[in-house]
Amino acid sequence: GENVEQHPSTLSVQEGDSAVIKCTYSDSASNYFPWYKQELGKRPQLIIDIRSNVGEKKDQRIAVTLNKTAKHFSLHITETQPEDSAVYFCAASKGGSNDYKLSFGAGTTVTVRA
Amino acid sequence: NAGVTQTPKFQVLKTGQSMTLQCAQDMNHNSMYWYRQDPGMGLRLIYYSASEGTTDKGEVPNGYNVSRLNKREFSLRLESAAPSQTSVYFCASRWGEGYGYTFGSGTRLTVV
């Protein structure tokens, strides 16, 4: 099955700096890559996603890039704020499958220092 | 439009007791999933239902059973709870390929 690796496991940044989280996937048939943010005690929530026919997508301070050749994708958060502190999960989904499962990375705990 | 609703939110069980976690979605999604989340372990898939009438095992199915009652509802049953099943359980649903999951608010289960 699909294997998604996520790095780093923890990330501490100064408020206002940028944060970058990287993920790699193993199955070249994967074609959908969402990112989830989970605040302490809350449910994971979708913050941005990208499909394999797109190389980059932005939404205000967050952006995701995809390199299909290298099979990796990254989340970029600019001008970090204290409310960006959370656990972030990347995920991948294979096209053409009939189960529509997402394979998740292990998560990155982001701490934004004031 | 409530999204994905899970009940109960909290539960304490004694070892050997049984219980059913309920999940319902009102988004007309085809696929539904049960995950458990333990500290440092990320999200692990227990069971899933790709469409109404089908269910399949995920990576950690032992000790659990599921029922896809109809398109809206997908329940998770613990027949004989064990302390190792202490966890936070999330239900999720998905419309189909190219779309993300919507998660429920979770059930925090403690088995003593």
PDB file of N, CA and C in Angstrom, chain A residues 13-58:
ATOM      1  N   VAL A  13       9.244  27.593  15.529  1.00  0.00           N
ATOM      2  CA  VAL A  13       9.597  28.778  14.751  1.00  0.00           C
ATOM      3  C   VAL A  13       9.234  30.039  15.523  1.00  0.00           C
ATOM      4  N   GLN A  14       9.959  31.103  15.216  1.00  0.00           N
ATOM      5  CA  GLN A  14       9.659  32.395  15.805  1.00  0.00           C
ATOM      6  C   GLN A  14       8.479  33.004  15.061  1.00  0.00           C
ATOM      7  N   GLU A  15       7.606  33.636  15.812  1.00  0.00           N
ATOM      8  CA  GLU A  15       6.458  34.307  15.202  1.00  0.00           C
ATOM      9  C   GLU A  15       6.924  35.221  14.082  1.00  0.00           C
ATOM     10  N   GLY A  16       6.258  35.111  12.932  1.00  0.00           N
ATOM     11  CA  GLY A  16       6.621  35.928  11.789  1.00  0.00           C
ATOM     12  C   GLY A  16       7.525  35.217  10.802  1.00  0.00           C
ATOM     13  N   ASP A  17       8.202  34.147  11.250  1.00  0.00           N
ATOM     14  CA  ASP A  17       9.044  33.366  10.356  1.00  0.00           C
ATOM     15  C   ASP A  17       8.189  32.384   9.564  1.00  0.00           C
ATOM     16  N   SER A  18       8.834  31.688   8.613  1.00  0.00           N
ATOM     17  CA  SER A  18       8.144  30.681   7.806  1.00  0.00           C
ATOM     18  C   SER A  18       8.366  29.291   8.364  1.00  0.00           C
ATOM     19  N   ALA A  19       7.426  28.412   8.085  1.00  0.00           N
ATOM     20  CA  ALA A  19       7.538  27.006   8.472  1.00  0.00           C
ATOM     21  C   ALA A  19       7.335  26.146   7.230  1.00  0.00           C
ATOM     22  N   VAL A  20       8.143  25.099   7.105  1.00  0.00           N
ATOM     23  CA  VAL A  20       8.030  24.188   5.970  1.00  0.00           C
ATOM     24  C   VAL A  20       7.986  22.751   6.469  1.00  0.00           C
ATOM     25  N   ILE A  21       7.013  22.010   6.010  1.00  0.00           N
ATOM     26  CA  ILE A  21       6.874  20.587   6.350  1.00  0.00           C
ATOM     27  C   ILE A  21       6.919  19.797   5.047  1.00  0.00           C
ATOM     28  N   LYS A  22       7.691  18.703   5.048  1.00  0.00           N
ATOM     29  CA  LYS A  22       7.878  17.938   3.819  1.00  0.00           C
ATOM     30  C   LYS A  22       7.354  16.516   3.960  1.00  0.00           C
ATOM     31  N   CYS A  23       6.766  16.017   2.892  1.00  0.00           N
ATOM     32  CA  CYS A  23       6.265  14.644   2.857  1.00  0.00           C
ATOM     33  C   CYS A  23       6.690  13.961   1.576  1.00  0.00           C
ATOM     34  N   THR A  24       6.965  12.681   1.675  1.00  0.00           N
ATOM     35  CA  THR A  24       7.219  11.866   0.495  1.00  0.00           C
ATOM     36  C   THR A  24       6.204  10.730   0.446  1.00  0.00           C
ATOM     37  N   TYR A  25       5.901  10.266  -0.753  1.00  0.00           N
ATOM     38  CA  TYR A  25       4.975   9.156  -0.910  1.00  0.00           C
ATOM     39  C   TYR A  25       5.604   8.104  -1.809  1.00  0.00           C
ATOM     40  N   SER A  26       5.073   6.902  -1.729  1.00  0.00           N
ATOM     41  CA  SER A  26       5.736   5.794  -2.420  1.00  0.00           C
ATOM     42  C   SER A  26       5.037   5.367  -3.704  1.00  0.00           C
ATOM     43  N   ASP A  27       3.726   5.574  -3.800  1.00  0.00           N
ATOM     44  CA  ASP A  27       2.959   5.038  -4.929  1.00  0.00           C
ATOM     45  C   ASP A  27       2.771   6.125  -5.990  1.00  0.00           C
ATOM     46  N   SER A  28       3.343   5.895  -7.158  1.00  0.00           N
ATOM     47  CA  SER A  28       3.253   6.892  -8.228  1.00  0.00           C
ATOM     48  C   SER A  28       1.827   7.073  -8.738  1.00  0.00           C
ATOM     49  N   ALA A  29       0.913   6.176  -8.363  1.00  0.00           N
ATOM     50  CA  ALA A  29      -0.493   6.322  -8.761  1.00  0.00           C
ATOM     51  C   ALA A  29      -1.247   7.303  -7.866  1.00  0.00           C
ATOM     52  N   SER A  30      -0.632   7.764  -6.792  1.00  0.00           N
ATOM     53  CA  SER A  30      -1.298   8.739  -5.912  1.00  0.00           C
ATOM     54  C   SER A  30      -1.498  10.041  -6.666  1.00  0.00           C
ATOM     55  N   ASN A  31      -2.674  10.638  -6.512  1.00  0.00           N
ATOM     56  CA  ASN A  31      -2.970  11.838  -7.293  1.00  0.00           C
ATOM     57  C   ASN A  31      -3.696  12.927  -6.512  1.00  0.00           C
ATOM     58  N   TYR A  32      -3.853  12.731  -5.205  1.00  0.00           N
ATOM     59  CA  TYR A  32      -4.541  13.727  -4.393  1.00  0.00           C
ATOM     60  C   TYR A  32      -3.821  13.831  -3.056  1.00  0.00           C
ATOM     61  N   PHE A  33      -3.501  15.092  -2.645  1.00  0.00           N
ATOM     62  CA  PHE A  33      -2.631  15.286  -1.487  1.00  0.00           C
ATOM     63  C   PHE A  33      -3.199  16.400  -0.592  1.00  0.00           C
ATOM     64  N   PRO A  34      -3.929  16.014   0.449  1.00  0.00           N
ATOM     65  CA  PRO A  34      -4.480  17.020   1.365  1.00  0.00           C
ATOM     66  C   PRO A  34      -3.576  17.224   2.573  1.00  0.00           C
ATOM     67  N   TRP A  35      -3.741  18.373   3.214  1.00  0.00           N
ATOM     68  CA  TRP A  35      -3.062  18.681   4.466  1.00  0.00           C
ATOM     69  C   TRP A  35      -4.118  18.991   5.525  1.00  0.00           C
ATOM     70  N   TYR A  36      -3.891  18.445   6.732  1.00  0.00           N
ATOM     71  CA  TYR A  36      -4.811  18.649   7.840  1.00  0.00           C
ATOM     72  C   TYR A  36      -4.094  19.329   8.994  1.00  0.00           C
ATOM     73  N   LYS A  37      -4.846  20.177   9.694  1.00  0.00           N
ATOM     74  CA  LYS A  37      -4.360  20.838  10.895  1.00  0.00           C
ATOM     75  C   LYS A  37      -5.193  20.347  12.073  1.00  0.00           C
ATOM     76  N   GLN A  38      -4.528  19.935  13.147  1.00  0.00           N
ATOM     77  CA  GLN A  38      -5.244  19.470  14.321  1.00  0.00           C
ATOM     78  C   GLN A  38      -4.779  20.252  15.539  1.00  0.00           C
ATOM     79  N   GLU A  39      -5.652  21.075  16.056  1.00  0.00           N
ATOM     80  CA  GLU A  39      -5.358  21.804  17.285  1.00  0.00           C
ATOM     81  C   GLU A  39      -5.604  20.872  18.471  1.00  0.00           C
ATOM     82  N   LEU A  40      -5.002  21.209  19.594  1.00  0.00           N
ATOM     83  CA  LEU A  40      -5.039  20.349  20.770  1.00  0.00           C
ATOM     84  C   LEU A  40      -6.478  20.044  21.178  1.00  0.00           C
ATOM     85  N   GLY A  41      -6.806  18.759  21.254  1.00  0.00           N
ATOM     86  CA  GLY A  41      -8.135  18.341  21.679  1.00  0.00           C
ATOM     87  C   GLY A  41      -9.222  18.477  20.635  1.00  0.00           C
ATOM     88  N   LYS A  42      -8.848  18.833  19.406  1.00  0.00           N
ATOM     89  CA  LYS A  42      -9.849  19.050  18.351  1.00  0.00           C
ATOM     90  C   LYS A  42      -9.706  17.989  17.249  1.00  0.00           C
ATOM     91  N   ARG A  43     -10.615  18.044  16.304  1.00  0.00           N
ATOM     92  CA  ARG A  43     -10.561  17.119  15.177  1.00  0.00           C
ATOM     93  C   ARG A  43      -9.593  17.634  14.119  1.00  0.00           C
ATOM     94  N   PRO A  44      -9.018  16.762  13.295  1.00  0.00           N
ATOM     95  CA  PRO A  44      -8.227  17.233  12.149  1.00  0.00           C
ATOM     96  C   PRO A  44      -9.141  17.965  11.170  1.00  0.00           C
ATOM     97  N   GLN A  45      -8.647  19.071  10.630  1.00  0.00           N
ATOM     98  CA  GLN A  45      -9.427  19.844   9.667  1.00  0.00           C
ATOM     99  C   GLN A  45      -8.591  20.092   8.427  1.00  0.00           C
ATOM    100  N   LEU A  46      -9.218  19.928   7.282  1.00  0.00           N
ATOM    101  CA  LEU A  46      -8.564  20.139   6.000  1.00  0.00           C
ATOM    102  C   LEU A  46      -8.236  21.615   5.828  1.00  0.00           C
ATOM    103  N   ILE A  47      -6.970  21.910   5.541  1.00  0.00           N
ATOM    104  CA  ILE A  47      -6.585  23.317   5.351  1.00  0.00           C
ATOM    105  C   ILE A  47      -6.235  23.636   3.906  1.00  0.00           C
ATOM    106  N   ILE A  48      -5.741  22.677   3.176  1.00  0.00           N
ATOM    107  CA  ILE A  48      -5.412  22.885   1.777  1.00  0.00           C
ATOM    108  C   ILE A  48      -5.183  21.526   1.139  1.00  0.00           C
ATOM    109  N   ASP A  49      -5.422  21.437  -0.149  1.00  0.00           N
ATOM    110  CA  ASP A  49      -5.152  20.189  -0.863  1.00  0.00           C
ATOM    111  C   ASP A  49      -4.659  20.507  -2.266  1.00  0.00           C
ATOM    112  N   ILE A  50      -4.048  19.515  -2.885  1.00  0.00           N
ATOM    113  CA  ILE A  50      -3.528  19.697  -4.233  1.00  0.00           C
ATOM    114  C   ILE A  50      -3.715  18.405  -5.011  1.00  0.00           C
ATOM    115  N   ARG A  51      -4.023  18.543  -6.268  1.00  0.00           N
ATOM    116  CA  ARG A  51      -4.174  17.393  -7.133  1.00  0.00           C
ATOM    117  C   ARG A  51      -2.975  17.286  -8.055  1.00  0.00           C
ATOM    118  N   SER A  52      -2.770  16.104  -8.610  1.00  0.00           N
ATOM    119  CA  SER A  52      -1.503  15.830  -9.292  1.00  0.00           C
ATOM    120  C   SER A  52      -1.329  16.595 -10.592  1.00  0.00           C
ATOM    121  N   ASN A  53      -2.367  17.234 -11.080  1.00  0.00           N
ATOM    122  CA  ASN A  53      -2.226  18.002 -12.307  1.00  0.00           C
ATOM    123  C   ASN A  53      -1.825  19.460 -12.027  1.00  0.00           C
ATOM    124  N   VAL A  54      -1.535  19.748 -10.756  1.00  0.00           N
ATOM    125  CA  VAL A  54      -1.166  21.102 -10.337  1.00  0.00           C
ATOM    126  C   VAL A  54       0.155  21.032  -9.578  1.00  0.00           C
ATOM    127  N   GLY A  55       1.050  22.003  -9.798  1.00  0.00           N
ATOM    128  CA  GLY A  55       2.342  21.984  -9.130  1.00  0.00           C
ATOM    129  C   GLY A  55       2.371  22.782  -7.831  1.00  0.00           C
ATOM    130  N   GLU A  56       1.495  23.781  -7.729  1.00  0.00           N
ATOM    131  CA  GLU A  56       1.503  24.628  -6.546  1.00  0.00           C
ATOM    132  C   GLU A  56       0.113  25.217  -6.340  1.00  0.00           C
ATOM    133  N   LYS A  57      -0.221  25.405  -5.073  1.00  0.00           N
ATOM    134  CA  LYS A  57      -1.509  26.016  -4.742  1.00  0.00           C
ATOM    135  C   LYS A  57      -1.332  26.881  -3.509  1.00  0.00           C
ATOM    136  N   LYS A  58      -1.927  28.062  -3.518  1.00  0.00           N
ATOM    137  CA  LYS A  58      -1.801  28.990  -2.385  1.00  0.00           C
ATOM    138  C   LYS A  58      -3.159  29.378  -1.846  1.00  0.00           C
TER     139      LYS A  58
END
